[in-house]
Amino acid sequence: MPGAFLEIKDLQTHFPVDAGLIFKRRLGVVRAVDGVCLSVNEGEVLGVVGESGCGKSTLGRTIVQLIPPTSGTVVLEGRNLNQLHRRELRRARSDFQIIFQDPYASLNPRMNVFDTLAEAMRTHKKIPRRELRQRVAALMRKVGLLPRTMRKYPHEFSGGQRQRIAIARALAVEPKLIIADEPVSALDVSIQAQVINLLAQVRHEMKLTILFISHDLSVVKHISDRIAVMYLGKIVELGEARAVLEKPLHPYTKALISAVPLVDPTREHARRRIVLPGDPPSSINPPIGCRFHPRCPYMIEACKGQVPPLVDWGENHFAACIRVPEINQLPSNR
């Protein structure tokens, strides 16, 4: 996508698997992210979904350079983040921040709310000390917290309040890009809705671009403009959120959507549940050809011999499957 705000090209993040303490030998490589290409426009919310272990969290951490990539590029507003030196990267972090999954582990238990938020402001924004209290109070009000609690410590807050503090910490430096790594998966359903609505609100107020990572399709549907589906380190489907959820093209996406509970019991009874056999293959030794073929109900011999490219099947709806026309009754020349 030309002129994209965030451009990810052939990104790979591999982790070596070694054995032995003194005489180490290489047993293999975990291909957590393996050739991901994505473009995200400014102000867009891109949802990234998939099973646990598919590489979506590693993708998010690689984008913000918490994990160094094995190869590929991450270009944010024309800057290749992979090539920035440590000092340059530290300055650049004011443009992108991450919200972690676990609000209980992501906050320093020895720092109260004021110190947590003020540290980010002092580091990146050089705000005078006399203005810090006002800035912190305004930020707490923005995320729905009472300023009078700024001297409390994380253990004095509920899980939802802690995640609001984590969101406030990410917003403290006024970033342009937020990586939200399953920010509501550790929260109760009622609190999830509050946090999702908060993210949607600050997105419009601060004109944020968000990469929203989750395994919950119902949550992603509520906030995302587009959805990317990951399987074993690769993007297998990408498109507008409504198109992906209502008319999925890839067999894996169809199986994921069939597992989402429906409120209407009559529709739930009429829907065919797609149960995939077995577990996802190991990312140390992924299948040759299409990585989904050992579990795919539509598999043919050709699936074992070629890696399907991510093809546009119309209206910017991409899928990596050679049998999309037969499965979805689409013209084969699209």
Short mmCIF file of C-alpha atoms in Angstrom, two decimals:
data_model
loop_
_atom_site.label_atom_id
_atom_site.label_comp_id
_atom_site.label_asym_id
_atom_site.label_seq_id
_atom_site.Cartn_x
_atom_site.Cartn_y
_atom_site.Cartn_z
CA MET A 1 0.00 0.00 0.00
CA PRO A 2 1.82 3.15 -1.19
CA GLY A 3 2.31 5.87 1.39
CA ALA A 4 1.24 3.66 4.29
CA PHE A 5 1.80 4.95 7.82
CA LEU A 6 3.24 1.59 8.95
CA GLU A 7 4.83 -0.73 6.40
CA ILE A 8 5.98 -4.24 7.34
CA LYS A 9 7.89 -6.10 4.65
CA ASP A 10 8.79 -9.80 4.80
CA LEU A 11 9.24 -9.67 8.57
CA GLN A 12 10.78 -12.75 10.18
CA THR A 13 11.43 -13.38 13.86
CA HIS A 14 13.09 -16.72 14.60
CA PHE A 15 14.31 -18.10 17.92
CA PRO A 16 17.14 -20.66 17.97
CA VAL A 17 16.61 -23.86 19.96
CA ASP A 18 19.92 -25.07 21.45
CA ALA A 19 20.91 -27.98 23.66
CA GLY A 20 23.91 -28.38 25.98
CA LEU A 21 25.53 -26.01 28.46
CA ILE A 22 29.16 -26.09 27.30
CA PHE A 23 29.11 -27.78 23.91
CA LYS A 24 25.96 -26.28 22.46
CA ARG A 25 24.33 -27.69 19.37
CA ARG A 26 21.52 -26.23 17.33
CA LEU A 27 18.38 -28.37 17.40
CA GLY A 28 16.24 -26.11 15.28
CA VAL A 29 14.62 -22.71 14.94
CA VAL A 30 11.22 -21.55 16.15
CA ARG A 31 9.69 -19.60 13.27
CA ALA A 32 7.41 -17.41 15.36
CA VAL A 33 6.93 -14.81 12.61
CA ASP A 34 7.79 -16.03 9.14
CA GLY A 35 7.46 -13.62 6.25
CA VAL A 36 4.71 -11.19 7.33
CA CYS A 37 3.85 -8.28 5.05
CA LEU A 38 1.36 -5.65 6.24
CA SER A 39 0.46 -2.04 5.54
CA VAL A 40 -1.47 0.11 8.01
CA ASN A 41 -2.89 3.53 7.18
CA GLU A 42 -2.75 6.46 9.58
CA GLY A 43 -5.70 6.48 11.95
CA GLU A 44 -6.64 2.88 11.16
CA VAL A 45 -7.28 0.05 13.61
CA LEU A 46 -5.96 -3.27 12.30
CA GLY A 47 -7.02 -6.34 14.26
CA VAL A 48 -4.67 -9.33 14.33
CA VAL A 49 -6.30 -12.62 15.34
CA GLY A 50 -5.31 -16.27 15.57
CA GLU A 51 -4.84 -19.21 17.92
CA SER A 52 -2.42 -19.08 20.82
CA GLY A 53 1.10 -19.64 19.51
CA CYS A 54 0.44 -18.31 16.00
CA GLY A 55 2.97 -15.47 16.46
CA LYS A 56 0.70 -12.45 16.83
CA SER A 57 2.23 -11.22 20.12
CA THR A 58 5.74 -11.76 18.77
CA LEU A 59 4.74 -9.71 15.72
CA GLY A 60 3.64 -6.82 17.94
CA ARG A 61 6.79 -6.90 20.05
CA THR A 62 8.96 -7.07 16.95
CA ILE A 63 7.25 -4.00 15.49
CA VAL A 64 8.11 -1.94 18.59
CA GLN A 65 11.64 -3.41 18.62
CA LEU A 66 11.32 -5.19 21.96
CA ILE A 67 12.38 -8.32 20.05
CA PRO A 68 14.95 -7.85 17.28
CA PRO A 69 13.76 -9.21 13.92
CA THR A 70 15.72 -11.92 12.13
CA SER A 71 15.10 -10.22 8.78
CA GLY A 72 12.67 -7.88 7.06
CA THR A 73 11.82 -4.25 7.69
CA VAL A 74 9.46 -2.21 9.89
CA VAL A 75 8.99 1.25 8.39
CA LEU A 76 7.08 3.85 10.41
CA GLU A 77 6.48 7.18 8.64
CA GLY A 78 9.41 6.51 6.33
CA ARG A 79 11.86 5.47 9.09
CA ASN A 80 13.20 1.94 9.15
CA LEU A 81 13.04 1.13 12.86
CA ASN A 82 15.34 -1.89 12.44
CA GLN A 83 18.23 0.35 11.40
CA LEU A 84 17.98 2.89 14.24
CA HIS A 85 20.81 2.96 16.77
CA ARG A 86 19.96 2.60 20.45
CA ARG A 87 19.85 6.33 21.16
CA GLU A 88 17.81 7.07 18.03
CA LEU A 89 15.42 4.24 18.86
CA ARG A 90 14.94 5.59 22.38
CA ARG A 91 13.94 8.99 20.96
CA ALA A 92 11.66 7.32 18.41
CA ARG A 93 9.74 5.43 21.10
CA SER A 94 7.66 8.53 21.77
CA ASP A 95 5.95 7.76 18.43
CA PHE A 96 4.97 4.18 19.28
CA GLN A 97 4.00 2.42 22.49
CA ILE A 98 2.67 -0.98 23.55
CA ILE A 99 -0.09 -2.02 25.95
CA PHE A 100 0.69 -5.44 27.41
CA GLN A 101 -1.74 -8.26 28.07
CA ASP A 102 -1.36 -8.66 31.81
CA PRO A 103 -2.05 -5.50 33.85
CA TYR A 104 -0.85 -7.31 36.98
CA ALA A 105 2.65 -7.87 35.60
CA SER A 106 3.17 -4.85 33.33
CA LEU A 107 3.18 -2.23 36.12
CA ASN A 108 6.05 -1.71 38.55
CA PRO A 109 4.67 -2.56 42.03
CA ARG A 110 7.12 -0.13 43.67
CA MET A 111 5.93 2.89 41.71
CA ASN A 112 2.66 4.68 42.37
CA VAL A 113 0.47 5.93 39.53
CA PHE A 114 1.96 9.43 39.55
CA ASP A 115 5.54 8.13 39.29
CA THR A 116 4.57 5.65 36.54
CA LEU A 117 2.96 8.29 34.33
CA ALA A 118 5.36 11.11 35.20
CA GLU A 119 8.41 9.00 34.34
CA ALA A 120 7.19 8.56 30.77
CA MET A 121 6.46 12.29 30.45
CA ARG A 122 9.83 13.34 31.88
CA THR A 123 11.73 10.90 29.67
CA HIS A 124 10.16 11.79 26.34
CA LYS A 125 8.42 15.15 26.66
CA LYS A 126 10.75 17.15 28.97
CA ILE A 127 7.80 18.56 30.93
CA PRO A 128 8.70 20.96 33.78
CA ARG A 129 8.23 19.50 37.23
CA ARG A 130 5.64 22.10 38.21
CA GLU A 131 3.37 20.99 35.36
CA LEU A 132 3.65 17.25 35.95
CA ARG A 133 0.87 16.98 38.50
CA GLN A 134 -1.61 18.76 36.23
CA ARG A 135 -0.61 16.65 33.22
CA VAL A 136 -0.92 13.40 35.17
CA ALA A 137 -4.32 14.43 36.57
CA ALA A 138 -5.61 15.30 33.08
CA LEU A 139 -4.35 11.97 31.72
CA MET A 140 -6.01 10.03 34.52
CA ARG A 141 -9.32 11.76 33.84
CA LYS A 142 -8.97 10.91 30.14
CA VAL A 143 -8.81 7.17 30.91
CA GLY A 144 -11.57 7.29 33.53
CA LEU A 145 -9.52 7.32 36.75
CA LEU A 146 -9.84 9.75 39.68
CA PRO A 147 -6.82 12.07 40.00
CA ARG A 148 -6.96 11.78 43.77
CA THR A 149 -5.77 8.15 43.45
CA MET A 150 -2.48 9.10 41.76
CA ARG A 151 -0.47 8.35 44.93
CA LYS A 152 -1.79 4.79 45.17
CA TYR A 153 0.16 1.71 44.10
CA PRO A 154 -0.91 -0.94 41.54
CA HIS A 155 -1.99 -3.50 44.15
CA GLU A 156 -4.62 -1.05 45.40
CA PHE A 157 -6.50 -1.12 42.08
CA SER A 158 -8.74 -3.66 40.37
CA GLY A 159 -7.70 -5.41 37.15
CA GLY A 160 -9.69 -3.04 34.96
CA GLN A 161 -8.25 0.00 36.73
CA ARG A 162 -4.73 -1.35 36.32
CA GLN A 163 -5.27 -1.76 32.59
CA ARG A 164 -6.49 1.84 32.44
CA ILE A 165 -3.23 2.86 34.12
CA ALA A 166 -1.30 0.85 31.52
CA ILE A 167 -3.25 2.61 28.75
CA ALA A 168 -2.53 5.97 30.37
CA ARG A 169 1.18 5.14 30.50
CA ALA A 170 1.15 4.37 26.76
CA LEU A 171 -0.70 7.64 26.03
CA ALA A 172 1.56 9.73 28.28
CA VAL A 173 4.09 10.35 25.50
CA GLU A 174 1.35 11.19 22.95
CA PRO A 175 2.27 8.41 20.52
CA LYS A 176 1.05 7.99 16.95
CA LEU A 177 1.00 4.18 17.00
CA ILE A 178 -0.28 1.86 19.74
CA ILE A 179 0.32 -1.90 19.79
CA ALA A 180 -2.45 -3.34 21.98
CA ASP A 181 -1.35 -6.90 22.80
CA GLU A 182 -4.52 -8.65 24.02
CA PRO A 183 -5.29 -5.77 26.40
CA VAL A 184 -8.62 -7.20 27.61
CA SER A 185 -8.04 -10.96 27.71
CA ALA A 186 -7.25 -10.94 31.46
CA LEU A 187 -10.36 -8.92 32.36
CA ASP A 188 -14.00 -9.72 33.09
CA VAL A 189 -16.44 -9.36 30.19
CA SER A 190 -18.10 -6.22 31.59
CA ILE A 191 -14.70 -4.60 32.15
CA GLN A 192 -13.58 -5.67 28.66
CA ALA A 193 -16.35 -3.55 27.13
CA GLN A 194 -15.28 -0.52 29.15
CA VAL A 195 -11.64 -0.83 28.10
CA ILE A 196 -12.55 -1.39 24.43
CA ASN A 197 -14.81 1.68 24.47
CA LEU A 198 -11.98 3.66 26.10
CA LEU A 199 -9.55 2.65 23.34
CA ALA A 200 -12.10 3.58 20.67
CA GLN A 201 -12.61 6.96 22.34
CA VAL A 202 -8.93 7.89 22.66
CA ARG A 203 -8.32 6.65 19.13
CA HIS A 204 -10.61 9.38 17.77
CA GLU A 205 -9.53 12.05 20.24
CA MET A 206 -5.79 11.55 19.65
CA LYS A 207 -6.00 10.30 16.02
CA LEU A 208 -4.18 7.09 16.94
CA THR A 209 -3.22 4.20 14.71
CA ILE A 210 -3.75 0.92 16.56
CA LEU A 211 -2.62 -2.65 15.95
CA PHE A 212 -5.09 -4.60 18.09
CA ILE A 213 -3.96 -8.16 18.85
CA SER A 214 -6.49 -10.64 20.20
CA HIS A 215 -7.77 -14.20 19.95
CA ASP A 216 -11.36 -13.03 20.55
CA LEU A 217 -13.08 -12.27 17.24
CA SER A 218 -16.09 -10.65 18.92
CA VAL A 219 -13.79 -8.09 20.57
CA VAL A 220 -11.85 -7.43 17.37
CA LYS A 221 -15.08 -6.95 15.42
CA HIS A 222 -16.11 -4.11 17.74
CA ILE A 223 -13.01 -1.95 17.27
CA SER A 224 -11.21 -2.90 14.03
CA ASP A 225 -11.41 -1.41 10.53
CA ARG A 226 -9.55 -4.35 8.98
CA ILE A 227 -8.64 -7.80 10.25
CA ALA A 228 -5.54 -9.93 9.59
CA VAL A 229 -5.72 -13.64 10.46
CA MET A 230 -2.45 -15.36 11.44
CA TYR A 231 -1.65 -19.05 11.41
CA LEU A 232 1.75 -20.49 12.33
CA GLY A 233 3.67 -17.26 11.74
CA LYS A 234 1.98 -16.24 8.47
CA ILE A 235 -0.94 -14.04 7.43
CA VAL A 236 -3.57 -16.29 5.84
CA GLU A 237 -6.38 -13.74 5.38
CA LEU A 238 -6.64 -9.96 5.34
CA GLY A 239 -9.52 -7.64 4.57
CA GLU A 240 -12.19 -5.27 5.80
CA ALA A 241 -13.49 -6.40 9.20
CA ARG A 242 -17.05 -6.96 8.03
CA ALA A 243 -15.97 -8.89 4.93
CA VAL A 244 -13.62 -11.18 6.87
CA LEU A 245 -16.20 -11.94 9.57
CA GLU A 246 -19.27 -12.30 7.35
CA LYS A 247 -17.72 -13.81 4.21
CA PRO A 248 -14.43 -15.48 5.20
CA LEU A 249 -12.44 -16.98 2.34
CA HIS A 250 -9.78 -19.09 4.08
CA PRO A 251 -10.76 -22.43 5.69
CA TYR A 252 -8.94 -21.51 8.89
CA THR A 253 -10.87 -18.25 9.23
CA LYS A 254 -14.12 -20.14 8.64
CA ALA A 255 -13.24 -22.50 11.50
CA LEU A 256 -12.37 -19.61 13.84
CA ILE A 257 -15.63 -17.80 13.13
CA SER A 258 -17.68 -20.97 13.58
CA ALA A 259 -16.33 -21.21 17.14
CA VAL A 260 -17.60 -17.75 18.18
CA PRO A 261 -20.71 -18.18 20.42
CA LEU A 262 -23.95 -16.61 19.19
CA VAL A 263 -26.48 -14.93 21.48
CA ASP A 264 -29.46 -16.25 19.51
CA PRO A 265 -29.90 -19.97 20.40
CA THR A 266 -31.85 -20.68 17.19
CA ARG A 267 -28.99 -19.40 15.03
CA GLU A 268 -26.47 -21.26 17.21
CA HIS A 269 -28.36 -24.52 16.69
CA ALA A 270 -28.58 -24.02 12.91
CA ARG A 271 -24.90 -23.13 12.46
CA ARG A 272 -22.44 -25.82 11.48
CA ARG A 273 -19.48 -25.94 13.83
CA ILE A 274 -16.17 -26.62 12.06
CA VAL A 275 -13.95 -28.74 14.32
CA LEU A 276 -10.33 -28.88 13.17
CA PRO A 277 -8.54 -32.16 13.82
CA GLY A 278 -5.41 -32.25 15.98
CA ASP A 279 -3.28 -29.38 17.24
CA PRO A 280 -1.37 -26.76 15.25
CA PRO A 281 1.94 -28.16 13.95
CA SER A 282 5.19 -27.16 15.62
CA SER A 283 6.67 -23.87 14.43
CA ILE A 284 10.08 -25.54 14.70
CA ASN A 285 9.18 -27.94 11.91
CA PRO A 286 6.24 -26.43 10.00
CA PRO A 287 4.56 -28.43 7.22
CA ILE A 288 5.89 -28.14 3.68
CA GLY A 289 3.57 -26.26 1.36
CA CYS A 290 0.47 -24.72 2.93
CA ARG A 291 0.97 -24.75 6.69
CA PHE A 292 -2.70 -25.37 7.30
CA HIS A 293 -3.02 -28.44 5.06
CA PRO A 294 -2.66 -31.13 7.84
CA ARG A 295 -5.85 -29.77 9.48
CA CYS A 296 -7.70 -28.45 6.43
CA PRO A 297 -10.97 -30.19 5.42
CA TYR A 298 -10.46 -29.04 1.82
CA MET A 299 -6.88 -30.28 1.43
CA ILE A 300 -5.72 -31.76 -1.89
CA GLU A 301 -2.29 -33.06 -2.91
CA ALA A 302 -1.33 -29.72 -4.49
CA CYS A 303 -1.60 -28.08 -1.05
CA LYS A 304 1.39 -30.13 0.12
CA GLY A 305 3.65 -28.94 -2.66
CA GLN A 306 3.33 -25.15 -2.83
CA VAL A 307 3.17 -22.24 -0.41
CA PRO A 308 0.04 -20.28 -1.35
CA PRO A 309 0.60 -16.54 -1.84
CA LEU A 310 -1.66 -13.93 -0.27
CA VAL A 311 -3.93 -13.12 -3.24
CA ASP A 312 -6.50 -10.33 -3.62
CA TRP A 313 -9.81 -12.06 -4.44
CA GLY A 314 -11.66 -8.81 -4.92
CA GLU A 315 -12.37 -5.61 -2.94
CA ASN A 316 -9.01 -5.80 -1.12
CA HIS A 317 -9.95 -9.12 0.47
CA PHE A 318 -6.81 -11.27 0.54
CA ALA A 319 -6.48 -14.98 1.30
CA ALA A 320 -3.60 -17.45 1.07
CA CYS A 321 -5.30 -20.58 -0.28
CA ILE A 322 -5.18 -22.16 -3.73
CA ARG A 323 -8.74 -23.50 -3.35
CA VAL A 324 -10.53 -20.25 -2.57
CA PRO A 325 -12.58 -20.32 -5.82
CA GLU A 326 -13.89 -23.86 -5.23
CA ILE A 327 -14.56 -23.37 -1.52
CA ASN A 328 -16.35 -20.03 -1.92
CA GLN A 329 -17.80 -20.40 -5.46
CA LEU A 330 -15.72 -17.53 -6.81
CA PRO A 331 -14.54 -17.10 -10.42
CA SER A 332 -11.11 -18.74 -10.72
CA ASN A 333 -9.69 -15.86 -12.79
CA ARG A 334 -10.02 -13.29 -9.99
#
